[in-house]
Amino acid sequence: MTASHYSGAIFFRNAIAMQPSRRATEDIRRPADYRRVIGGLLGALLLNASELCAATAVATAAQSPDEAIAAFAESGPMLPVAEGLFLMGTVRTGHDSFSLTLQYDDTEQPQRRIWLDRYEIDRDEVSLSEYLRWLTQQQRPIPVEIRTLIEHVTTVHALRPDTVARWPALYVTWAEALDFCRAQGKRLPTEAEWEKAARGERANLFPWGQRPPTPALAIFGQSHAHEIPLVAPVTGGKEGRSPYGLHHMAGNAAEWVADWFGIDYYMTMPGRNPPGPATGRYKVVRGGSWKSTPALLRTATRSGAPPDRRASTIGFRCARSVTSSALPTP
């Protein structure tokens, strides 16, 4: 029995209790008397139903848009990346003219064979609902940029909470992304881990292979006057998934990784599990976003941003180390 049925039954029982005794009702002969009794019972039931609807409306109104979005939080799976060697970066060429098969800039050179221990990485970018739930659990304030975005898309554009809940978490600083991952028993992936997860062991130009990006493969090349992110659900993007099955490793949201950005780091990085430079000014951002050109969607293209930056184009995913067997020397 639902709450409305249960409550209605109480009203009906009380209404019966308030009616005259059987002996008294024997004196009620006229149809008008019967109509009066039945009308009273129906009125009580209708009043009760109205009160229940009003209470439901009040409860719904009491839930803020960010709380409604956070209620849909659901974590996706982590996928394994086997230990072994992969090609990181792009082969140096003497051509000055640009094409997708050439380097984006000199920071992704020289190409190196890098060994990585086995690890796991999120299949999906962290969603807005997951991030909002974590902020609530940690009793952290919601960034103004996120609150403004939510208010705009749920009022002006009338988007439903379950739709916005599946967007990637945007306007997140590098430190906040790191804290989120640590709270889940994870961490941000290193730049090398991110690149291997995106391109596989065969140095794919894009996560899906060598073909140039299309709208069916990635979310990119979008723009909007009000900076409303034209993104896809984090669980989408299956057509353009990486060799390890990860979604949106190109486009949708660019992603923070653990490393500081080193302009010439590829020349000096260790051949096994490179951790990135010890210091720097910018943190590495990988993968390109919903606004990016095709060149920024390449698996080897590098970019960076100040770690305290909040952007409508930058999100993140988490990784986790896995104990490996003894490793050969690369």
CSV table of C-alpha atoms in Angstrom, one decimal:
chain,number,residue,atom,x,y,z
A,1,MET,CA,0.0,0.0,0.0
A,2,THR,CA,1.4,3.4,-1.0
A,3,ALA,CA,1.7,6.3,1.4
A,4,SER,CA,-1.3,8.0,-0.2
A,5,HIS,CA,-3.5,4.9,0.0
A,6,TYR,CA,-2.4,4.3,3.6
A,7,SER,CA,-3.1,7.9,4.6
A,8,GLY,CA,-6.4,7.8,2.7
A,9,ALA,CA,-7.5,4.7,4.6
A,10,ILE,CA,-6.9,6.4,7.9
A,11,PHE,CA,-9.1,9.3,6.8
A,12,PHE,CA,-11.8,6.9,5.6
A,13,ARG,CA,-11.7,5.0,8.9
A,14,ASN,CA,-11.9,8.2,11.0
A,15,ALA,CA,-14.8,9.4,8.8
A,16,ILE,CA,-16.7,6.2,9.4
A,17,ALA,CA,-16.0,6.4,13.2
A,18,MET,CA,-17.6,9.9,13.1
A,19,GLN,CA,-20.8,8.7,11.5
A,20,PRO,CA,-24.0,7.9,13.5
A,21,SER,CA,-24.5,4.5,14.9
A,22,ARG,CA,-26.4,1.8,13.0
A,23,ARG,CA,-29.6,2.5,14.9
A,24,ALA,CA,-29.3,6.2,14.1
A,25,THR,CA,-28.7,5.5,10.4
A,26,GLU,CA,-31.9,3.5,10.2
A,27,ASP,CA,-33.7,6.8,10.5
A,28,ILE,CA,-31.9,8.2,7.4
A,29,ARG,CA,-34.4,7.6,4.7
A,30,ARG,CA,-34.1,10.4,2.1
A,31,PRO,CA,-31.5,10.3,-0.8
A,32,ALA,CA,-30.3,13.7,0.3
A,33,ASP,CA,-29.2,12.2,3.6
A,34,TYR,CA,-27.2,9.5,1.9
A,35,ARG,CA,-25.6,12.0,-0.5
A,36,ARG,CA,-24.6,14.1,2.5
A,37,VAL,CA,-22.8,11.2,4.2
A,38,ILE,CA,-21.0,10.0,1.0
A,39,GLY,CA,-20.1,13.6,0.1
A,40,GLY,CA,-18.4,14.0,3.5
A,41,LEU,CA,-16.4,10.8,3.0
A,42,LEU,CA,-15.2,11.8,-0.5
A,43,GLY,CA,-14.4,15.3,0.7
A,44,ALA,CA,-12.1,13.9,3.4
A,45,LEU,CA,-10.3,11.7,0.9
A,46,LEU,CA,-9.9,14.5,-1.6
A,47,LEU,CA,-8.6,16.8,1.1
A,48,ASN,CA,-6.1,14.2,2.2
A,49,ALA,CA,-4.9,13.7,-1.4
A,50,SER,CA,-4.4,17.4,-1.8
A,51,GLU,CA,-2.4,17.6,1.4
A,52,LEU,CA,-0.1,14.8,0.2
A,53,CYS,CA,0.5,16.5,-3.2
A,54,ALA,CA,1.3,19.7,-1.5
A,55,ALA,CA,3.8,17.9,0.8
A,56,THR,CA,5.5,16.2,-2.2
A,57,ALA,CA,5.8,19.6,-4.0
A,58,VAL,CA,7.4,21.1,-0.9
A,59,ALA,CA,9.9,18.2,-0.6
A,60,THR,CA,10.8,18.5,-4.2
A,61,ALA,CA,11.3,22.2,-4.0
A,62,ALA,CA,13.5,21.8,-1.0
A,63,GLN,CA,16.0,19.8,-3.1
A,64,SER,CA,18.4,22.1,-4.8
A,65,PRO,CA,19.4,21.5,-8.5
A,66,ASP,CA,22.9,20.4,-7.5
A,67,GLU,CA,21.4,17.9,-4.9
A,68,ALA,CA,19.1,16.5,-7.6
A,69,ILE,CA,22.0,16.0,-9.9
A,70,ALA,CA,24.2,14.4,-7.2
A,71,ALA,CA,21.5,11.9,-6.5
A,72,PHE,CA,22.2,10.3,-9.9
A,73,ALA,CA,25.9,9.7,-9.1
A,74,GLU,CA,27.2,6.3,-10.2
A,75,SER,CA,30.8,5.2,-10.6
A,76,GLY,CA,31.9,3.5,-13.8
A,77,PRO,CA,34.4,0.6,-14.0
A,78,MET,CA,38.2,0.7,-14.1
A,79,LEU,CA,39.9,-1.1,-16.9
A,80,PRO,CA,43.3,-2.8,-16.8
A,81,VAL,CA,46.3,-1.8,-18.8
A,82,ALA,CA,48.9,-4.5,-19.0
A,83,GLU,CA,52.6,-3.9,-18.1
A,84,GLY,CA,54.9,-3.5,-21.0
A,85,LEU,CA,56.5,-1.2,-23.5
A,86,PHE,CA,54.7,1.3,-25.7
A,87,LEU,CA,55.8,4.2,-28.1
A,88,MET,CA,55.4,7.6,-26.4
A,89,GLY,CA,55.6,10.8,-28.5
A,90,THR,CA,56.0,11.4,-32.2
A,91,VAL,CA,58.9,10.6,-34.6
A,92,ARG,CA,61.0,13.7,-35.4
A,93,THR,CA,60.6,14.9,-39.0
A,94,GLY,CA,62.2,17.7,-41.0
A,95,HIS,CA,58.9,18.9,-42.4
A,96,ASP,CA,57.7,22.4,-41.5
A,97,SER,CA,54.2,22.0,-42.9
A,98,PHE,CA,51.6,20.7,-40.4
A,99,SER,CA,49.5,17.6,-40.8
A,100,LEU,CA,47.8,15.3,-38.3
A,101,THR,CA,50.5,12.7,-38.8
A,102,LEU,CA,53.3,15.1,-37.9
A,103,GLN,CA,54.1,16.4,-34.5
A,104,TYR,CA,51.9,19.1,-33.0
A,105,ASP,CA,55.0,20.8,-31.6
A,106,ASP,CA,58.5,19.8,-30.5
A,107,THR,CA,57.4,19.0,-26.9
A,108,GLU,CA,56.2,15.6,-28.0
A,109,GLN,CA,59.7,14.6,-29.3
A,110,PRO,CA,61.7,12.5,-29.4
A,111,GLN,CA,59.6,9.4,-29.6
A,112,ARG,CA,60.6,6.9,-26.9
A,113,ARG,CA,59.9,3.3,-26.0
A,114,ILE,CA,58.6,3.5,-22.4
A,115,TRP,CA,58.0,0.7,-20.0
A,116,LEU,CA,55.0,1.0,-17.6
A,117,ASP,CA,54.0,-1.3,-14.8
A,118,ARG,CA,50.5,-2.7,-14.9
A,119,TYR,CA,47.8,-0.2,-13.8
A,120,GLU,CA,44.1,0.4,-13.9
A,121,ILE,CA,42.3,3.5,-15.2
A,122,ASP,CA,38.8,4.7,-15.2
A,123,ARG,CA,36.8,3.8,-18.3
A,124,ASP,CA,34.9,7.1,-18.1
A,125,GLU,CA,35.7,10.6,-17.2
A,126,VAL,CA,34.5,11.6,-13.7
A,127,SER,CA,30.9,12.8,-14.1
A,128,LEU,CA,29.4,16.0,-12.7
A,129,SER,CA,27.1,14.0,-10.4
A,130,GLU,CA,30.0,12.0,-8.9
A,131,TYR,CA,31.9,15.2,-8.3
A,132,LEU,CA,29.0,17.0,-6.7
A,133,ARG,CA,28.3,14.0,-4.4
A,134,TRP,CA,32.0,14.1,-3.3
A,135,LEU,CA,31.9,17.9,-2.6
A,136,THR,CA,28.8,17.3,-0.4
A,137,GLN,CA,30.4,14.4,1.4
A,138,GLN,CA,33.6,16.4,2.0
A,139,GLN,CA,31.5,19.5,3.0
A,140,ARG,CA,33.3,21.5,0.4
A,141,PRO,CA,31.6,24.5,-1.3
A,142,ILE,CA,30.5,24.1,-4.9
A,143,PRO,CA,32.6,26.3,-7.2
A,144,VAL,CA,30.8,29.4,-8.4
A,145,GLU,CA,31.4,28.4,-12.0
A,146,ILE,CA,29.7,25.0,-11.5
A,147,ARG,CA,26.8,26.5,-9.6
A,148,THR,CA,26.2,29.1,-12.3
A,149,LEU,CA,26.4,26.5,-15.0
A,150,ILE,CA,23.8,24.3,-13.3
A,151,GLU,CA,21.5,27.1,-12.6
A,152,HIS,CA,21.6,28.2,-16.2
A,153,VAL,CA,21.1,24.9,-17.9
A,154,THR,CA,18.4,23.7,-15.5
A,155,THR,CA,16.4,27.0,-15.7
A,156,VAL,CA,17.0,28.7,-19.1
A,157,HIS,CA,17.5,25.5,-21.0
A,158,ALA,CA,15.3,23.3,-18.8
A,159,LEU,CA,17.7,20.4,-18.8
A,160,ARG,CA,16.7,17.6,-16.5
A,161,PRO,CA,19.0,16.6,-13.5
A,162,ASP,CA,19.5,13.1,-14.9
A,163,THR,CA,20.9,14.6,-18.1
A,164,VAL,CA,23.3,17.0,-16.5
A,165,ALA,CA,24.4,14.3,-14.1
A,166,ARG,CA,26.1,12.4,-16.9
A,167,TRP,CA,28.2,15.3,-18.1
A,168,PRO,CA,31.9,15.3,-17.3
A,169,ALA,CA,32.9,17.3,-14.2
A,170,LEU,CA,34.2,20.6,-15.5
A,171,TYR,CA,35.6,23.7,-13.8
A,172,VAL,CA,37.7,21.5,-11.5
A,173,THR,CA,41.2,22.5,-10.5
A,174,TRP,CA,44.2,20.1,-10.7
A,175,ALA,CA,44.4,19.9,-6.8
A,176,GLU,CA,40.6,19.2,-6.6
A,177,ALA,CA,40.9,16.4,-9.2
A,178,LEU,CA,43.8,14.9,-7.2
A,179,ASP,CA,41.9,15.1,-3.9
A,180,PHE,CA,38.8,13.4,-5.5
A,181,CYS,CA,40.9,10.6,-6.9
A,182,ARG,CA,42.7,10.0,-3.5
A,183,ALA,CA,39.3,9.9,-1.7
A,184,GLN,CA,38.4,7.0,-4.0
A,185,GLY,CA,41.6,5.2,-3.2
A,186,LYS,CA,43.0,6.2,-6.6
A,187,ARG,CA,45.2,8.9,-8.1
A,188,LEU,CA,45.6,10.9,-11.3
A,189,PRO,CA,47.3,9.0,-14.1
A,190,THR,CA,50.8,10.0,-15.1
A,191,GLU,CA,51.2,11.5,-18.5
A,192,ALA,CA,52.8,8.3,-19.8
A,193,GLU,CA,49.9,6.2,-18.4
A,194,TRP,CA,47.4,8.5,-20.0
A,195,GLU,CA,49.1,8.3,-23.4
A,196,LYS,CA,49.4,4.5,-23.3
A,197,ALA,CA,45.7,4.1,-22.3
A,198,ALA,CA,44.8,6.4,-25.1
A,199,ARG,CA,46.9,5.0,-28.0
A,200,GLY,CA,47.7,1.4,-27.0
A,201,GLU,CA,51.0,-0.4,-27.8
A,202,ARG,CA,50.9,0.4,-31.6
A,203,ALA,CA,51.1,4.2,-31.3
A,204,ASN,CA,47.6,5.0,-32.6
A,205,LEU,CA,47.3,8.5,-34.0
A,206,PHE,CA,43.9,8.7,-32.3
A,207,PRO,CA,42.3,6.4,-29.7
A,208,TRP,CA,40.3,4.6,-32.4
A,209,GLY,CA,43.2,4.3,-34.9
A,210,GLN,CA,44.6,6.4,-37.8
A,211,ARG,CA,41.4,7.9,-39.2
A,212,PRO,CA,40.8,11.6,-38.7
A,213,PRO,CA,38.1,12.4,-36.1
A,214,THR,CA,34.4,12.7,-37.1
A,215,PRO,CA,31.4,13.6,-35.0
A,216,ALA,CA,30.6,9.8,-34.6
A,217,LEU,CA,34.1,9.2,-33.1
A,218,ALA,CA,34.6,12.3,-30.8
A,219,ILE,CA,33.0,15.4,-29.5
A,220,PHE,CA,35.1,18.3,-30.8
A,221,GLY,CA,35.0,21.6,-32.8
A,222,GLN,CA,32.0,23.0,-30.9
A,223,SER,CA,31.4,26.5,-29.7
A,224,HIS,CA,28.6,28.4,-27.9
A,225,ALA,CA,28.1,32.1,-27.2
A,226,HIS,CA,27.3,31.5,-23.5
A,227,GLU,CA,30.1,28.9,-22.9
A,228,ILE,CA,27.6,26.2,-22.3
A,229,PRO,CA,29.6,23.0,-22.8
A,230,LEU,CA,28.3,20.9,-25.7
A,231,VAL,CA,29.4,17.6,-24.2
A,232,ALA,CA,28.2,14.0,-24.3
A,233,PRO,CA,27.5,11.7,-21.4
A,234,VAL,CA,30.7,10.3,-19.9
A,235,THR,CA,29.4,6.7,-20.5
A,236,GLY,CA,29.1,7.4,-24.3
A,237,GLY,CA,31.8,7.6,-26.9
A,238,LYS,CA,31.9,3.9,-27.6
A,239,GLU,CA,32.6,4.3,-31.3
A,240,GLY,CA,35.8,6.2,-30.6
A,241,ARG,CA,37.0,4.2,-27.6
A,242,SER,CA,40.7,3.4,-27.1
A,243,PRO,CA,42.4,0.0,-27.6
A,244,TYR,CA,41.8,-0.6,-23.9
A,245,GLY,CA,38.1,0.3,-24.1
A,246,LEU,CA,38.3,3.8,-22.6
A,247,HIS,CA,35.7,6.4,-23.6
A,248,HIS,CA,36.3,10.0,-24.6
A,249,MET,CA,40.1,9.8,-24.6
A,250,ALA,CA,39.8,12.4,-27.4
A,251,GLY,CA,37.4,15.3,-27.1
A,252,ASN,CA,34.5,15.8,-24.7
A,253,ALA,CA,36.6,17.0,-21.8
A,254,ALA,CA,40.4,17.5,-21.9
A,255,GLU,CA,41.9,15.8,-18.8
A,256,TRP,CA,44.3,16.7,-16.0
A,257,VAL,CA,47.1,14.3,-15.4
A,258,ALA,CA,49.6,14.1,-12.6
A,259,ASP,CA,52.7,15.5,-14.3
A,260,TRP,CA,54.2,19.0,-14.4
A,261,PHE,CA,54.6,20.1,-18.1
A,262,GLY,CA,58.2,19.9,-19.1
A,263,ILE,CA,59.1,21.3,-22.5
A,264,ASP,CA,62.1,19.0,-23.1
A,265,TYR,CA,61.1,16.3,-20.7
A,266,TYR,CA,61.0,13.6,-23.4
A,267,MET,CA,64.7,13.9,-24.0
A,268,THR,CA,65.6,13.2,-20.3
A,269,MET,CA,62.7,11.1,-18.9
A,270,PRO,CA,63.5,7.6,-17.5
A,271,GLY,CA,62.6,4.7,-19.7
A,272,ARG,CA,60.5,3.1,-16.9
A,273,ASN,CA,57.5,4.6,-15.2
A,274,PRO,CA,58.4,8.3,-15.9
A,275,PRO,CA,56.9,10.4,-13.1
A,276,GLY,CA,57.2,13.8,-14.9
A,277,PRO,CA,59.4,16.8,-13.9
A,278,ALA,CA,59.8,17.6,-10.2
A,279,THR,CA,58.5,21.1,-10.6
A,280,GLY,CA,56.9,23.4,-13.1
A,281,ARG,CA,54.5,26.2,-13.9
A,282,TYR,CA,51.8,24.2,-15.7
A,283,LYS,CA,50.2,20.8,-15.2
A,284,VAL,CA,49.8,18.6,-18.3
A,285,VAL,CA,46.3,18.5,-19.9
A,286,ARG,CA,45.6,15.8,-22.4
A,287,GLY,CA,43.0,14.6,-25.0
A,288,GLY,CA,41.4,17.8,-26.3
A,289,SER,CA,37.9,18.9,-25.5
A,290,TRP,CA,34.5,19.7,-27.0
A,291,LYS,CA,36.0,23.0,-28.4
A,292,SER,CA,39.3,21.5,-29.8
A,293,THR,CA,40.5,21.3,-33.3
A,294,PRO,CA,41.4,17.8,-34.6
A,295,ALA,CA,45.1,18.3,-34.0
A,296,LEU,CA,44.5,18.6,-30.2
A,297,LEU,CA,42.7,15.2,-30.3
A,298,ARG,CA,45.9,13.3,-31.3
A,299,THR,CA,47.0,10.9,-28.6
A,300,ALA,CA,50.5,12.4,-28.6
A,301,THR,CA,49.5,16.1,-28.5
A,302,ARG,CA,50.5,17.8,-25.2
A,303,SER,CA,49.0,20.9,-23.6
A,304,GLY,CA,49.1,22.4,-20.2
A,305,ALA,CA,47.3,24.8,-17.8
A,306,PRO,CA,48.0,26.5,-14.4
A,307,PRO,CA,47.0,24.0,-11.7
A,308,ASP,CA,44.5,26.4,-10.2
A,309,ARG,CA,42.6,27.0,-13.5
A,310,ARG,CA,38.9,26.3,-13.7
A,311,ALA,CA,37.9,25.8,-17.3
A,312,SER,CA,34.7,24.7,-19.1
A,313,THR,CA,36.9,22.4,-21.2
A,314,ILE,CA,39.0,20.5,-18.5
A,315,GLY,CA,37.9,17.4,-16.6
A,316,PHE,CA,39.7,14.3,-15.4
A,317,ARG,CA,39.7,10.6,-14.7
A,318,CYS,CA,41.5,8.5,-12.1
A,319,ALA,CA,44.0,5.7,-12.2
A,320,ARG,CA,45.3,3.1,-9.7
A,321,SER,CA,48.6,1.2,-9.4
A,322,VAL,CA,48.5,-2.6,-9.5
A,323,THR,CA,51.2,-4.9,-8.1
A,324,SER,CA,53.2,-6.4,-11.0
A,325,SER,CA,55.6,-9.3,-11.3
A,326,ALA,CA,59.3,-8.8,-11.8
A,327,LEU,CA,59.9,-6.6,-14.8
A,328,PRO,CA,62.5,-7.0,-17.5
A,329,THR,CA,64.8,-4.1,-18.3
A,330,PRO,CA,63.4,-2.2,-21.3
